XYZ file of N, CA and C in Angstrom:
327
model
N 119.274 35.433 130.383
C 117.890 35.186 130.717
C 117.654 33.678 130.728
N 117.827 32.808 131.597
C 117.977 31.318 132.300
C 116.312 30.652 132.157
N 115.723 31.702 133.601
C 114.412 31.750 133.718
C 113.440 32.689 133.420
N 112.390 32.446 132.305
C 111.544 33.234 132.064
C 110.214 32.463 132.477
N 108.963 33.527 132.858
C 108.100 33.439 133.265
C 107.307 33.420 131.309
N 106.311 32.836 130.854
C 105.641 32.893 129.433
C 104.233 32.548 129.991
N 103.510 33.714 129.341
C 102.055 33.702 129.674
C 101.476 33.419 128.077
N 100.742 32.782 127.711
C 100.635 32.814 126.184
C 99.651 33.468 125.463
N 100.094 34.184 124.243
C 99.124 35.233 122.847
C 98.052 35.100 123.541
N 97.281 36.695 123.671
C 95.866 36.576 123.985
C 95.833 36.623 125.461
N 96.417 36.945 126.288
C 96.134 37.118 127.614
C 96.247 39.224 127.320
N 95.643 39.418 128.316
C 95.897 41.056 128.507
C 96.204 41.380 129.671
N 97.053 41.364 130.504
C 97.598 41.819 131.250
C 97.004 43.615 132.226
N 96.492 43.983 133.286
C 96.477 44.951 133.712
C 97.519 45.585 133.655
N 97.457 47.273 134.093
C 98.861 47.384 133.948
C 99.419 47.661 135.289
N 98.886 46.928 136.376
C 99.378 47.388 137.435
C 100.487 45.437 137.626
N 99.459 44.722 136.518
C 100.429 43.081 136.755
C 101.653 43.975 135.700
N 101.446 44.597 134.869
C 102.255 44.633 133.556
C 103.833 44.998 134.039
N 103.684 46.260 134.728
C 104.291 46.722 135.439
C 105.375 45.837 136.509
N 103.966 45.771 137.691
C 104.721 45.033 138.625
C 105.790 43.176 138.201
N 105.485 42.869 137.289
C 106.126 42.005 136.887
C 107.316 41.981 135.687
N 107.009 43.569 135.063
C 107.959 43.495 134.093
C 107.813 43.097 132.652
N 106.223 42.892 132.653
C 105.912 41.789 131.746
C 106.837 42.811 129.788
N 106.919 41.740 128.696
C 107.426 42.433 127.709
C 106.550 41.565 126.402
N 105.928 41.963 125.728
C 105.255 41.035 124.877
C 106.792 40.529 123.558
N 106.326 39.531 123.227
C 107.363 38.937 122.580
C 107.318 38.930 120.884
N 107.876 39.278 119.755
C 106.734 39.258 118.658
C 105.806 38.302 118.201
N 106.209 36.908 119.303
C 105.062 35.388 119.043
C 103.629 35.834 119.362
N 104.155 36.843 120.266
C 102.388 37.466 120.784
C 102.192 36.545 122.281
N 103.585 36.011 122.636
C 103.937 35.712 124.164
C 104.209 36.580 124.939
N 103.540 36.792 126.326
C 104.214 38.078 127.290
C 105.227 37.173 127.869
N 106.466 37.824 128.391
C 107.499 37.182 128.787
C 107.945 37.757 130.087
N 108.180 37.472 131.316
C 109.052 38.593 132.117
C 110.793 37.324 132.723
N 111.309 38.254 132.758
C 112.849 37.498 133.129
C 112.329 37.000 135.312
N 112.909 35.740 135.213
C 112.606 35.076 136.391
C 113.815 35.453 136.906
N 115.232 35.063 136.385
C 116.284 34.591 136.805
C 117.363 35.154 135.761
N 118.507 35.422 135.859
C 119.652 35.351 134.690
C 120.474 34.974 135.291
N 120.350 33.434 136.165
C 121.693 33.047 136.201
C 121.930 32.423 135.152
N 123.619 31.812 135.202
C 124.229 31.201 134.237
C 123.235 29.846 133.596
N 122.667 29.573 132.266
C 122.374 28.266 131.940
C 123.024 27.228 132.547
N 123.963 27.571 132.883
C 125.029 26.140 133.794
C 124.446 26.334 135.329
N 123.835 27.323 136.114
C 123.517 27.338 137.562
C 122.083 27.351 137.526
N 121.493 26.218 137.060
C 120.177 25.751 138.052
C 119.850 25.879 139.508
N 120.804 25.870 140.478
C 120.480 25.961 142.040
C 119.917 27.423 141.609
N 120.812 28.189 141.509
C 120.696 30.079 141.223
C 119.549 30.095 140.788
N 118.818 29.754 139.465
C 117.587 29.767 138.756
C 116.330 29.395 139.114
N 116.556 28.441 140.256
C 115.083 27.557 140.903
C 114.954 28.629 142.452
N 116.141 29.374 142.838
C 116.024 30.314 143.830
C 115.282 31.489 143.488
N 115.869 32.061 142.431
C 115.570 33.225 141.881
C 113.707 32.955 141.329
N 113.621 31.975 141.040
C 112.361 31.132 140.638
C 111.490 31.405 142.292
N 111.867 30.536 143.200
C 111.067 30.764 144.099
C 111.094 31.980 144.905
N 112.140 32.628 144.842
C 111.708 34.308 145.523
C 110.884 34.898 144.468
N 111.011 35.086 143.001
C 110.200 35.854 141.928
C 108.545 35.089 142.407
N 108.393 34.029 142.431
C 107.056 33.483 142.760
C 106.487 34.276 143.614
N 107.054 33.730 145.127
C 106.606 34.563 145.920
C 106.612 35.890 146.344
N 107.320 37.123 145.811
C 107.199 38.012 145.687
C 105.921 38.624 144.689
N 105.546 37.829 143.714
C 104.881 38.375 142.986
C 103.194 37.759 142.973
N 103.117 36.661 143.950
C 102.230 35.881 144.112
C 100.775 36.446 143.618
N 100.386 37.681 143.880
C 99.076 38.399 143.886
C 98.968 38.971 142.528
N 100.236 38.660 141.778
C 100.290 39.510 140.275
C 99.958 38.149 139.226
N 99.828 37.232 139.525
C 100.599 35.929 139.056
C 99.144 35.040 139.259
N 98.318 35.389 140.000
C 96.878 34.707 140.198
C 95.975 35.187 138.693
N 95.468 33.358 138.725
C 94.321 34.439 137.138
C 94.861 33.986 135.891
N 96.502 33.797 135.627
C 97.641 33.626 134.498
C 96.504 32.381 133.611
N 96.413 32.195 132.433
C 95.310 31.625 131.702
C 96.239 30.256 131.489
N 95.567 29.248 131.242
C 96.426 28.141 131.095
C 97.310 28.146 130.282
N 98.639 27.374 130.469
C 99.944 27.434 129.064
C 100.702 28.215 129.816
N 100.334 28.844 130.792
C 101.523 30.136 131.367
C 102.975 28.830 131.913
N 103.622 29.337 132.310
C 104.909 28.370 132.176
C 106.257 28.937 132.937
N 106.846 28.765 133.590
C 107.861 28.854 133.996
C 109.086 27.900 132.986
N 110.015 28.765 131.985
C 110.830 28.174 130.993
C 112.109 28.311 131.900
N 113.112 26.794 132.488
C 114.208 27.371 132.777
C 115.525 26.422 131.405
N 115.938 27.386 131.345
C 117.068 27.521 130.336
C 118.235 26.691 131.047
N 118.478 25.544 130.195
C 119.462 25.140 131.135
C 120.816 24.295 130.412
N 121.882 24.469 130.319
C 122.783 23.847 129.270
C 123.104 22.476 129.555
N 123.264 21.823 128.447
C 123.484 20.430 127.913
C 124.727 20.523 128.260
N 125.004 18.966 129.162
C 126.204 18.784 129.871
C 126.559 17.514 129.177
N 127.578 16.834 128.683
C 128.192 15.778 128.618
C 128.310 14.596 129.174
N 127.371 14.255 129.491
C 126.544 13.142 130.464
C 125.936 12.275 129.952
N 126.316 10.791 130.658
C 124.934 10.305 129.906
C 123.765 10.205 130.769
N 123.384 10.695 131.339
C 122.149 11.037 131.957
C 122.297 12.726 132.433
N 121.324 14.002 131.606
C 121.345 14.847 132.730
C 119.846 14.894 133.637
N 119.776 14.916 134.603
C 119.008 15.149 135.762
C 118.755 16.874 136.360
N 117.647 17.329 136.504
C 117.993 18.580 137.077
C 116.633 18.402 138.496
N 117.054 19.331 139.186
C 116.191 18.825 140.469
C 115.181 20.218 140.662
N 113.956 20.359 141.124
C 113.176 20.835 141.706
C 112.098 20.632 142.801
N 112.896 21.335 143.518
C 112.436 21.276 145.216
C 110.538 21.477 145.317
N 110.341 20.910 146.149
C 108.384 20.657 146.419
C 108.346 22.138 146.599
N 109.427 23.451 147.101
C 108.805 24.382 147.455
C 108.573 25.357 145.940
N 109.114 25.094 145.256
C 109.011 25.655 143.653
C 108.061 24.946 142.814
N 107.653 23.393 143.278
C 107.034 22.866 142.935
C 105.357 23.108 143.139
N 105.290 23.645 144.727
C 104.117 24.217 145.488
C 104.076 25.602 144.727
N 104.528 26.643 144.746
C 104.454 27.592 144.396
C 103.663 27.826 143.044
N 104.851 27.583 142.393
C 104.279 27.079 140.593
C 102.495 26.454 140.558
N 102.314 25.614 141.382
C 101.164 24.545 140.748
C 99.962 25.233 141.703
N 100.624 25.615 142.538
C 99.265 26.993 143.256
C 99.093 27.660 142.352
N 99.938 28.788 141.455
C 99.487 29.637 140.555
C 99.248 29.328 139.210
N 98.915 27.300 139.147
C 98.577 27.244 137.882
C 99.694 27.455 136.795
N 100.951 27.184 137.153
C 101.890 27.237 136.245
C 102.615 26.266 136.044
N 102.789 25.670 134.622
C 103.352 24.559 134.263
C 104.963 24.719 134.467
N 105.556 24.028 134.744
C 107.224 23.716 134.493
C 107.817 23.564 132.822
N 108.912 23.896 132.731
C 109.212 23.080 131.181
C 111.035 23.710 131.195
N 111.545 22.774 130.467
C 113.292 22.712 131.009
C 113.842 23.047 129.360
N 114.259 24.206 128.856
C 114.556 24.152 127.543
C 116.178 23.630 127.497
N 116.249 22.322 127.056
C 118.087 22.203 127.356
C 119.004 22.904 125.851
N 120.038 23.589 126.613
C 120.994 24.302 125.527
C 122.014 23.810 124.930
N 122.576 23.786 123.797
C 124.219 23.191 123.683
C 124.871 24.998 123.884
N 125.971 24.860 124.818
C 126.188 26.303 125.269
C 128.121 25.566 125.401
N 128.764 27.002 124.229
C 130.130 26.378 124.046
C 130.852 27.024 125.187
């Protein structure tokens, strides 16, 4: 689970979004639904899976209360700089439906 979608404690969900998105409450009292499971090492895979889940779900995804978030999971590389890229069309998507970005980096052996 790479990319998760996090709506935060205190939202209530219909159950026709609940459903159609998969949503799973978390015991933080976060609803969570899986965006993506590519590898923490395949970001291209994760920002795809990111922008088809967007737009597939666009009409479920309107409304999301502020803090909602797109989390992508992504492993710590041996670099001295890591960089990860996101395209204007994930960028458009996301900030139409009011959803913040945020990059959790992993140490992954």
């Amino acid at each position: 689970m790479s990319c998760m979608l996090r709506i935060p404690e205190g939202f209530e969900p219909d159950e026709v979004s609940k459903d159609a998105l998969d949503l799973e409450l978390a015991r933080s009292g976060v609803w969570i639904a899986e965006v993506s499971n590519a590898d923490f090492g395949d970001t291209p895979k994760q920002v795809a899976d990111a922008v088809a889940f967007l737009s597939l779900h666009c009409e479920s995804l309107r409304g999301l209360p502020p803090g909602s978030c797109l989390d992508f999971g992504i492993a710590a590389r041996d670099v001295a700089a890591q960089t990860e890229y996101f395209p204007a069309e994930l960028l458009r998507l996301a900030g139409g439906l009011g959803l913040d970005l945020v990059v959790t980096i992993y140490e992954v052996d």
